[in-house]
């Protein structure tokens, strides 16, 4: 669930958060050039320089806070965000009667939707209902209207962000007090090791996705309520005939 939340947050709010973070860094650089904000001065291997440390220290936390607060910020300024239909949330899960009514109207929601965002995990096409939703959407929309967001990539992104932040904060401090490469090597190894692990896992995940898609068989899909299987089979058959 956490991975799906991170994936949706990145998908909808990353561009705005990046823009606001860039503007903040420009402001910090301007204030640092006017000596309003402190800078880190370094002397490394007979070269000297300075950098606005505030930008390195604040940029990543600011980006994360803005991204996760964007919905609240938009409400303050009366800005309308995208209208999203989440099947798990918008279809009643407590009442069987209301749930059946929601399921019967699922086709209408799919038809009225402009895009289908798939929060993809390695079990996505092993579930009958999600397969049915994709089939239903593609009967009235183009494949170009389908966006696949792999939930694991959100974790990879935040791991890269954390590694970058750790490296960006540590290097100016090390070079300010030492002109040895050893400290930088240690920081680079500490920041890069988790990233390498996530990259390897991401590569294996992508291989597994290809394997599952090549061997896909709807008869192997799981269905929470087995009594719904025949209904879904018939609906998918009707949808494919309508294409």
PDB file of C-alpha atoms in Angstrom:
ATOM      1  CA  UNK A   1       0.000   0.000   0.000  1.00  0.00           C
ATOM      2  CA  UNK A   2       2.855   2.384   0.834  1.00  0.00           C
ATOM      3  CA  UNK A   3       4.494   1.756  -2.552  1.00  0.00           C
ATOM      4  CA  UNK A   4       1.225   2.525  -4.349  1.00  0.00           C
ATOM      5  CA  UNK A   5       0.799   5.771  -2.422  1.00  0.00           C
ATOM      6  CA  UNK A   6       4.359   6.833  -3.274  1.00  0.00           C
ATOM      7  CA  UNK A   7       3.831   5.911  -6.931  1.00  0.00           C
ATOM      8  CA  UNK A   8       0.643   7.993  -7.191  1.00  0.00           C
ATOM      9  CA  UNK A   9       2.267  10.948  -5.408  1.00  0.00           C
ATOM     10  CA  UNK A  10       5.196  10.912  -7.827  1.00  0.00           C
ATOM     11  CA  UNK A  11       2.934  10.553 -10.838  1.00  0.00           C
ATOM     12  CA  UNK A  12       0.687  13.513 -10.047  1.00  0.00           C
ATOM     13  CA  UNK A  13       2.907  15.966  -8.154  1.00  0.00           C
ATOM     14  CA  UNK A  14       6.574  15.423  -9.063  1.00  0.00           C
ATOM     15  CA  UNK A  15       6.662  18.026 -11.869  1.00  0.00           C
ATOM     16  CA  UNK A  16       5.219  20.796  -9.685  1.00  0.00           C
ATOM     17  CA  UNK A  17       7.488  19.875  -6.770  1.00  0.00           C
ATOM     18  CA  UNK A  18      10.559  19.972  -9.049  1.00  0.00           C
ATOM     19  CA  UNK A  19       9.610  23.407 -10.388  1.00  0.00           C
ATOM     20  CA  UNK A  20       9.067  24.886  -6.921  1.00  0.00           C
ATOM     21  CA  UNK A  21      12.324  23.328  -5.673  1.00  0.00           C
ATOM     22  CA  UNK A  22      14.222  24.811  -8.618  1.00  0.00           C
ATOM     23  CA  UNK A  23      12.807  28.266  -7.861  1.00  0.00           C
ATOM     24  CA  UNK A  24      13.807  27.868  -4.204  1.00  0.00           C
ATOM     25  CA  UNK A  25      17.379  26.959  -5.191  1.00  0.00           C
ATOM     26  CA  UNK A  26      17.582  30.020  -7.450  1.00  0.00           C
ATOM     27  CA  UNK A  27      16.418  32.202  -4.541  1.00  0.00           C
ATOM     28  CA  UNK A  28      18.954  30.629  -2.164  1.00  0.00           C
ATOM     29  CA  UNK A  29      21.774  31.099  -4.691  1.00  0.00           C
ATOM     30  CA  UNK A  30      20.829  34.761  -5.091  1.00  0.00           C
ATOM     31  CA  UNK A  31      20.750  35.339  -1.337  1.00  0.00           C
ATOM     32  CA  UNK A  32      24.078  33.514  -0.918  1.00  0.00           C
ATOM     33  CA  UNK A  33      25.681  35.722  -3.582  1.00  0.00           C
ATOM     34  CA  UNK A  34      24.552  38.743  -1.540  1.00  0.00           C
ATOM     35  CA  UNK A  35      26.092  37.205   1.630  1.00  0.00           C
ATOM     36  CA  UNK A  36      22.657  36.923   3.220  1.00  0.00           C
ATOM     37  CA  UNK A  37      22.994  33.135   3.540  1.00  0.00           C
ATOM     38  CA  UNK A  38      26.173  31.275   4.523  1.00  0.00           C
ATOM     39  CA  UNK A  39      28.306  29.386   2.021  1.00  0.00           C
ATOM     40  CA  UNK A  40      30.734  26.510   2.512  1.00  0.00           C
ATOM     41  CA  UNK A  41      34.293  27.317   1.497  1.00  0.00           C
ATOM     42  CA  UNK A  42      36.524  24.390   0.549  1.00  0.00           C
ATOM     43  CA  UNK A  43      40.168  23.838  -0.234  1.00  0.00           C
ATOM     44  CA  UNK A  44      40.575  20.562  -2.078  1.00  0.00           C
ATOM     45  CA  UNK A  45      43.724  19.458  -3.913  1.00  0.00           C
ATOM     46  CA  UNK A  46      45.051  22.992  -4.338  1.00  0.00           C
ATOM     47  CA  UNK A  47      41.723  24.336  -5.610  1.00  0.00           C
ATOM     48  CA  UNK A  48      39.418  26.588  -3.654  1.00  0.00           C
ATOM     49  CA  UNK A  49      35.775  27.465  -4.048  1.00  0.00           C
ATOM     50  CA  UNK A  50      32.487  27.910  -2.299  1.00  0.00           C
ATOM     51  CA  UNK A  51      28.928  26.625  -2.574  1.00  0.00           C
ATOM     52  CA  UNK A  52      25.600  27.714  -1.047  1.00  0.00           C
ATOM     53  CA  UNK A  53      25.221  24.974   1.553  1.00  0.00           C
ATOM     54  CA  UNK A  54      21.629  26.017   2.312  1.00  0.00           C
ATOM     55  CA  UNK A  55      20.516  24.861  -1.140  1.00  0.00           C
ATOM     56  CA  UNK A  56      22.030  21.418  -0.592  1.00  0.00           C
ATOM     57  CA  UNK A  57      20.561  21.136   2.894  1.00  0.00           C
ATOM     58  CA  UNK A  58      17.053  22.394   2.104  1.00  0.00           C
ATOM     59  CA  UNK A  59      16.315  21.374  -1.499  1.00  0.00           C
ATOM     60  CA  UNK A  60      15.545  17.674  -1.017  1.00  0.00           C
ATOM     61  CA  UNK A  61      13.468  18.055   2.189  1.00  0.00           C
ATOM     62  CA  UNK A  62      11.576  20.930   0.546  1.00  0.00           C
ATOM     63  CA  UNK A  63      10.891  18.787  -2.547  1.00  0.00           C
ATOM     64  CA  UNK A  64       9.540  15.918  -0.446  1.00  0.00           C
ATOM     65  CA  UNK A  65       7.374  18.164   1.748  1.00  0.00           C
ATOM     66  CA  UNK A  66       5.903  19.984  -1.249  1.00  0.00           C
ATOM     67  CA  UNK A  67       5.158  16.763  -3.093  1.00  0.00           C
ATOM     68  CA  UNK A  68       3.324  15.195  -0.170  1.00  0.00           C
ATOM     69  CA  UNK A  69       1.546  18.449   0.706  1.00  0.00           C
ATOM     70  CA  UNK A  70       0.587  19.426  -2.826  1.00  0.00           C
ATOM     71  CA  UNK A  71      -3.038  18.412  -2.461  1.00  0.00           C
ATOM     72  CA  UNK A  72      -3.375  20.577   0.656  1.00  0.00           C
ATOM     73  CA  UNK A  73      -1.525  23.465  -0.966  1.00  0.00           C
ATOM     74  CA  UNK A  74      -3.822  23.276  -4.008  1.00  0.00           C
ATOM     75  CA  UNK A  75      -6.889  23.445  -1.758  1.00  0.00           C
ATOM     76  CA  UNK A  76      -5.556  26.629  -0.112  1.00  0.00           C
ATOM     77  CA  UNK A  77      -5.416  28.347  -3.511  1.00  0.00           C
ATOM     78  CA  UNK A  78      -8.712  26.829  -4.688  1.00  0.00           C
ATOM     79  CA  UNK A  79      -6.952  24.874  -7.430  1.00  0.00           C
ATOM     80  CA  UNK A  80      -8.652  21.797  -8.841  1.00  0.00           C
ATOM     81  CA  UNK A  81      -6.559  18.692  -9.210  1.00  0.00           C
ATOM     82  CA  UNK A  82      -7.317  15.656 -11.376  1.00  0.00           C
ATOM     83  CA  UNK A  83     -10.477  13.676 -10.616  1.00  0.00           C
ATOM     84  CA  UNK A  84      -9.473  10.097  -9.932  1.00  0.00           C
ATOM     85  CA  UNK A  85     -11.566   6.951  -9.645  1.00  0.00           C
ATOM     86  CA  UNK A  86      -9.886   4.372  -7.387  1.00  0.00           C
ATOM     87  CA  UNK A  87     -11.803   1.124  -7.634  1.00  0.00           C
ATOM     88  CA  UNK A  88     -10.760  -0.121  -4.202  1.00  0.00           C
ATOM     89  CA  UNK A  89     -11.855   3.132  -2.564  1.00  0.00           C
ATOM     90  CA  UNK A  90     -14.776   4.243  -4.723  1.00  0.00           C
ATOM     91  CA  UNK A  91     -16.545   0.869  -4.817  1.00  0.00           C
ATOM     92  CA  UNK A  92     -18.144   0.019  -1.469  1.00  0.00           C
ATOM     93  CA  UNK A  93     -16.301  -2.880   0.155  1.00  0.00           C
ATOM     94  CA  UNK A  94     -18.514  -3.253   3.235  1.00  0.00           C
ATOM     95  CA  UNK A  95     -21.953  -3.806   1.690  1.00  0.00           C
ATOM     96  CA  UNK A  96     -22.325  -6.662  -0.798  1.00  0.00           C
ATOM     97  CA  UNK A  97     -25.346  -5.001  -2.389  1.00  0.00           C
ATOM     98  CA  UNK A  98     -23.612  -1.652  -2.888  1.00  0.00           C
ATOM     99  CA  UNK A  99     -20.479  -3.427  -4.060  1.00  0.00           C
ATOM    100  CA  UNK A 100     -22.430  -5.257  -6.779  1.00  0.00           C
ATOM    101  CA  UNK A 101     -24.012  -1.977  -7.873  1.00  0.00           C
ATOM    102  CA  UNK A 102     -20.577  -0.383  -8.121  1.00  0.00           C
ATOM    103  CA  UNK A 103     -19.199  -3.317 -10.099  1.00  0.00           C
ATOM    104  CA  UNK A 104     -22.094  -3.116 -12.560  1.00  0.00           C
ATOM    105  CA  UNK A 105     -21.283   0.577 -13.127  1.00  0.00           C
ATOM    106  CA  UNK A 106     -17.557  -0.068 -13.541  1.00  0.00           C
ATOM    107  CA  UNK A 107     -17.832  -0.033 -17.321  1.00  0.00           C
ATOM    108  CA  UNK A 108     -19.364   3.456 -17.220  1.00  0.00           C
ATOM    109  CA  UNK A 109     -16.507   4.760 -15.087  1.00  0.00           C
ATOM    110  CA  UNK A 110     -13.975   3.250 -17.488  1.00  0.00           C
ATOM    111  CA  UNK A 111     -15.745   4.713 -20.512  1.00  0.00           C
ATOM    112  CA  UNK A 112     -15.878   8.218 -19.010  1.00  0.00           C
ATOM    113  CA  UNK A 113     -12.231   8.133 -17.892  1.00  0.00           C
ATOM    114  CA  UNK A 114      -9.628   9.905 -20.019  1.00  0.00           C
ATOM    115  CA  UNK A 115      -6.729   7.725 -18.901  1.00  0.00           C
ATOM    116  CA  UNK A 116      -6.113   4.441 -17.133  1.00  0.00           C
ATOM    117  CA  UNK A 117      -3.217   4.489 -14.685  1.00  0.00           C
ATOM    118  CA  UNK A 118      -1.995   0.999 -13.847  1.00  0.00           C
ATOM    119  CA  UNK A 119      -0.159   0.765 -10.523  1.00  0.00           C
ATOM    120  CA  UNK A 120       1.761  -2.256 -11.679  1.00  0.00           C
ATOM    121  CA  UNK A 121       3.137  -4.954  -9.415  1.00  0.00           C
ATOM    122  CA  UNK A 122       4.311  -8.419 -10.396  1.00  0.00           C
ATOM    123  CA  UNK A 123       0.879  -9.769  -9.398  1.00  0.00           C
ATOM    124  CA  UNK A 124      -1.191  -7.275 -11.407  1.00  0.00           C
ATOM    125  CA  UNK A 125      -2.084  -9.612 -14.271  1.00  0.00           C
ATOM    126  CA  UNK A 126      -2.575 -12.558 -11.954  1.00  0.00           C
ATOM    127  CA  UNK A 127      -5.821 -10.994 -10.650  1.00  0.00           C
ATOM    128  CA  UNK A 128      -8.971 -11.431 -12.696  1.00  0.00           C
ATOM    129  CA  UNK A 129     -10.591  -8.114 -11.791  1.00  0.00           C
ATOM    130  CA  UNK A 130      -7.617  -5.979 -12.834  1.00  0.00           C
ATOM    131  CA  UNK A 131      -7.366  -7.869 -16.111  1.00  0.00           C
ATOM    132  CA  UNK A 132     -11.074  -7.202 -16.675  1.00  0.00           C
ATOM    133  CA  UNK A 133     -10.610  -3.477 -16.021  1.00  0.00           C
ATOM    134  CA  UNK A 134      -7.815  -3.237 -18.598  1.00  0.00           C
ATOM    135  CA  UNK A 135      -9.882  -5.151 -21.164  1.00  0.00           C
ATOM    136  CA  UNK A 136     -12.890  -2.920 -20.498  1.00  0.00           C
ATOM    137  CA  UNK A 137     -10.899   0.295 -20.843  1.00  0.00           C
ATOM    138  CA  UNK A 138      -9.249  -0.752 -24.118  1.00  0.00           C
ATOM    139  CA  UNK A 139     -12.608  -1.365 -25.795  1.00  0.00           C
ATOM    140  CA  UNK A 140     -13.306   2.391 -25.819  1.00  0.00           C
ATOM    141  CA  UNK A 141      -9.799   3.877 -25.614  1.00  0.00           C
ATOM    142  CA  UNK A 142      -6.445   3.649 -27.316  1.00  0.00           C
ATOM    143  CA  UNK A 143      -3.429   1.939 -25.787  1.00  0.00           C
ATOM    144  CA  UNK A 144      -1.856   5.428 -25.687  1.00  0.00           C
ATOM    145  CA  UNK A 145      -4.380   6.315 -22.974  1.00  0.00           C
ATOM    146  CA  UNK A 146      -2.941   3.664 -20.652  1.00  0.00           C
ATOM    147  CA  UNK A 147      -0.095   4.697 -18.349  1.00  0.00           C
ATOM    148  CA  UNK A 148       1.810   1.995 -16.500  1.00  0.00           C
ATOM    149  CA  UNK A 149       3.402   3.109 -13.231  1.00  0.00           C
ATOM    150  CA  UNK A 150       5.540   0.433 -11.629  1.00  0.00           C
ATOM    151  CA  UNK A 151       5.205   0.750  -7.864  1.00  0.00           C
ATOM    152  CA  UNK A 152       8.764  -0.429  -7.271  1.00  0.00           C
ATOM    153  CA  UNK A 153      10.147   2.500  -9.266  1.00  0.00           C
ATOM    154  CA  UNK A 154       8.770   4.875  -6.626  1.00  0.00           C
ATOM    155  CA  UNK A 155      10.899   3.147  -3.996  1.00  0.00           C
ATOM    156  CA  UNK A 156      13.861   3.300  -6.366  1.00  0.00           C
ATOM    157  CA  UNK A 157      13.336   7.026  -6.901  1.00  0.00           C
ATOM    158  CA  UNK A 158      13.230   7.826  -3.182  1.00  0.00           C
ATOM    159  CA  UNK A 159      16.292   5.660  -2.564  1.00  0.00           C
ATOM    160  CA  UNK A 160      18.169   7.600  -5.251  1.00  0.00           C
ATOM    161  CA  UNK A 161      16.938  10.860  -3.732  1.00  0.00           C
ATOM    162  CA  UNK A 162      18.122   9.880  -0.253  1.00  0.00           C
ATOM    163  CA  UNK A 163      21.507   8.740  -1.596  1.00  0.00           C
ATOM    164  CA  UNK A 164      21.916  12.003  -3.517  1.00  0.00           C
ATOM    165  CA  UNK A 165      20.984  14.064  -0.457  1.00  0.00           C
ATOM    166  CA  UNK A 166      23.446  12.230   1.775  1.00  0.00           C
ATOM    167  CA  UNK A 167      26.222  12.669  -0.785  1.00  0.00           C
ATOM    168  CA  UNK A 168      25.396  16.343  -1.465  1.00  0.00           C
ATOM    169  CA  UNK A 169      25.426  17.176   2.241  1.00  0.00           C
ATOM    170  CA  UNK A 170      28.535  15.194   3.157  1.00  0.00           C
ATOM    171  CA  UNK A 171      30.955  16.164   0.373  1.00  0.00           C
ATOM    172  CA  UNK A 172      31.092  19.945   1.074  1.00  0.00           C
ATOM    173  CA  UNK A 173      31.634  19.271   4.766  1.00  0.00           C
ATOM    174  CA  UNK A 174      34.439  16.753   4.084  1.00  0.00           C
ATOM    175  CA  UNK A 175      36.194  18.964   1.536  1.00  0.00           C
ATOM    176  CA  UNK A 176      35.994  21.929   3.916  1.00  0.00           C
ATOM    177  CA  UNK A 177      38.134  20.126   6.496  1.00  0.00           C
ATOM    178  CA  UNK A 178      40.174  17.663   4.423  1.00  0.00           C
ATOM    179  CA  UNK A 179      41.835  17.492   1.023  1.00  0.00           C
ATOM    180  CA  UNK A 180      41.862  13.657   0.941  1.00  0.00           C
ATOM    181  CA  UNK A 181      39.781  11.579  -1.457  1.00  0.00           C
ATOM    182  CA  UNK A 182      39.294   8.879   1.187  1.00  0.00           C
ATOM    183  CA  UNK A 183      36.382  10.626   2.866  1.00  0.00           C
ATOM    184  CA  UNK A 184      34.615  11.126  -0.461  1.00  0.00           C
ATOM    185  CA  UNK A 185      35.140   7.453  -1.368  1.00  0.00           C
ATOM    186  CA  UNK A 186      33.578   6.387   1.927  1.00  0.00           C
ATOM    187  CA  UNK A 187      30.567   8.678   1.449  1.00  0.00           C
ATOM    188  CA  UNK A 188      30.125   7.566  -2.163  1.00  0.00           C
ATOM    189  CA  UNK A 189      30.199   3.891  -1.144  1.00  0.00           C
ATOM    190  CA  UNK A 190      27.728   4.449   1.699  1.00  0.00           C
ATOM    191  CA  UNK A 191      25.351   6.381  -0.559  1.00  0.00           C
ATOM    192  CA  UNK A 192      25.720   4.133  -3.581  1.00  0.00           C
ATOM    193  CA  UNK A 193      25.385   0.685  -2.014  1.00  0.00           C
ATOM    194  CA  UNK A 194      21.600   0.810  -1.356  1.00  0.00           C
ATOM    195  CA  UNK A 195      21.090   2.328  -4.795  1.00  0.00           C
ATOM    196  CA  UNK A 196      22.969  -0.512  -6.499  1.00  0.00           C
ATOM    197  CA  UNK A 197      20.864  -3.052  -4.593  1.00  0.00           C
ATOM    198  CA  UNK A 198      17.628  -1.368  -5.690  1.00  0.00           C
ATOM    199  CA  UNK A 199      18.822  -1.162  -9.313  1.00  0.00           C
ATOM    200  CA  UNK A 200      19.593  -4.880  -9.347  1.00  0.00           C
ATOM    201  CA  UNK A 201      16.208  -5.662  -7.849  1.00  0.00           C
ATOM    202  CA  UNK A 202      14.495  -3.377 -10.378  1.00  0.00           C
ATOM    203  CA  UNK A 203      16.217  -5.230 -13.217  1.00  0.00           C
ATOM    204  CA  UNK A 204      14.993  -8.573 -11.848  1.00  0.00           C
ATOM    205  CA  UNK A 205      11.484  -7.145 -11.468  1.00  0.00           C
ATOM    206  CA  UNK A 206      11.434  -6.092 -15.120  1.00  0.00           C
ATOM    207  CA  UNK A 207      12.574  -9.535 -16.220  1.00  0.00           C
ATOM    208  CA  UNK A 208       9.778 -11.085 -14.158  1.00  0.00           C
ATOM    209  CA  UNK A 209       7.245  -8.737 -15.777  1.00  0.00           C
ATOM    210  CA  UNK A 210       8.301  -9.863 -19.255  1.00  0.00           C
ATOM    211  CA  UNK A 211       8.123 -13.504 -18.212  1.00  0.00           C
ATOM    212  CA  UNK A 212       4.621 -13.104 -16.796  1.00  0.00           C
ATOM    213  CA  UNK A 213       3.333 -11.264 -19.856  1.00  0.00           C
ATOM    214  CA  UNK A 214       4.756 -13.866 -22.241  1.00  0.00           C
ATOM    215  CA  UNK A 215       3.157 -16.720 -20.278  1.00  0.00           C
ATOM    216  CA  UNK A 216      -0.090 -14.850 -19.479  1.00  0.00           C
ATOM    217  CA  UNK A 217      -3.213 -17.033 -19.384  1.00  0.00           C
ATOM    218  CA  UNK A 218      -6.459 -15.614 -18.045  1.00  0.00           C
ATOM    219  CA  UNK A 219      -7.436 -19.048 -16.748  1.00  0.00           C
ATOM    220  CA  UNK A 220      -4.566 -18.812 -14.267  1.00  0.00           C
ATOM    221  CA  UNK A 221      -5.782 -15.526 -12.795  1.00  0.00           C
ATOM    222  CA  UNK A 222      -7.027 -15.540  -9.217  1.00  0.00           C
ATOM    223  CA  UNK A 223     -10.472 -14.294  -8.215  1.00  0.00           C
ATOM    224  CA  UNK A 224     -11.358 -13.360  -4.634  1.00  0.00           C
ATOM    225  CA  UNK A 225     -14.948 -14.484  -5.127  1.00  0.00           C
ATOM    226  CA  UNK A 226     -14.909 -17.597  -7.304  1.00  0.00           C
ATOM    227  CA  UNK A 227     -18.602 -17.177  -8.085  1.00  0.00           C
ATOM    228  CA  UNK A 228     -17.651 -14.016 -10.002  1.00  0.00           C
ATOM    229  CA  UNK A 229     -15.276 -15.859 -12.352  1.00  0.00           C
ATOM    230  CA  UNK A 230     -17.897 -16.937 -14.902  1.00  0.00           C
ATOM    231  CA  UNK A 231     -19.434 -13.447 -14.941  1.00  0.00           C
ATOM    232  CA  UNK A 232     -16.055 -11.833 -15.612  1.00  0.00           C
ATOM    233  CA  UNK A 233     -15.198 -14.391 -18.315  1.00  0.00           C
ATOM    234  CA  UNK A 234     -18.478 -13.632 -20.085  1.00  0.00           C
ATOM    235  CA  UNK A 235     -17.953  -9.870 -19.783  1.00  0.00           C
ATOM    236  CA  UNK A 236     -14.402 -10.058 -21.146  1.00  0.00           C
ATOM    237  CA  UNK A 237     -15.619 -12.232 -24.033  1.00  0.00           C
ATOM    238  CA  UNK A 238     -18.341  -9.702 -24.837  1.00  0.00           C
ATOM    239  CA  UNK A 239     -15.842  -6.846 -24.649  1.00  0.00           C
ATOM    240  CA  UNK A 240     -13.405  -8.569 -27.010  1.00  0.00           C
ATOM    241  CA  UNK A 241     -16.193  -9.279 -29.510  1.00  0.00           C
ATOM    242  CA  UNK A 242     -17.175  -5.614 -29.406  1.00  0.00           C
ATOM    243  CA  UNK A 243     -13.687  -4.474 -30.354  1.00  0.00           C
TER     244      UNK A 243
END
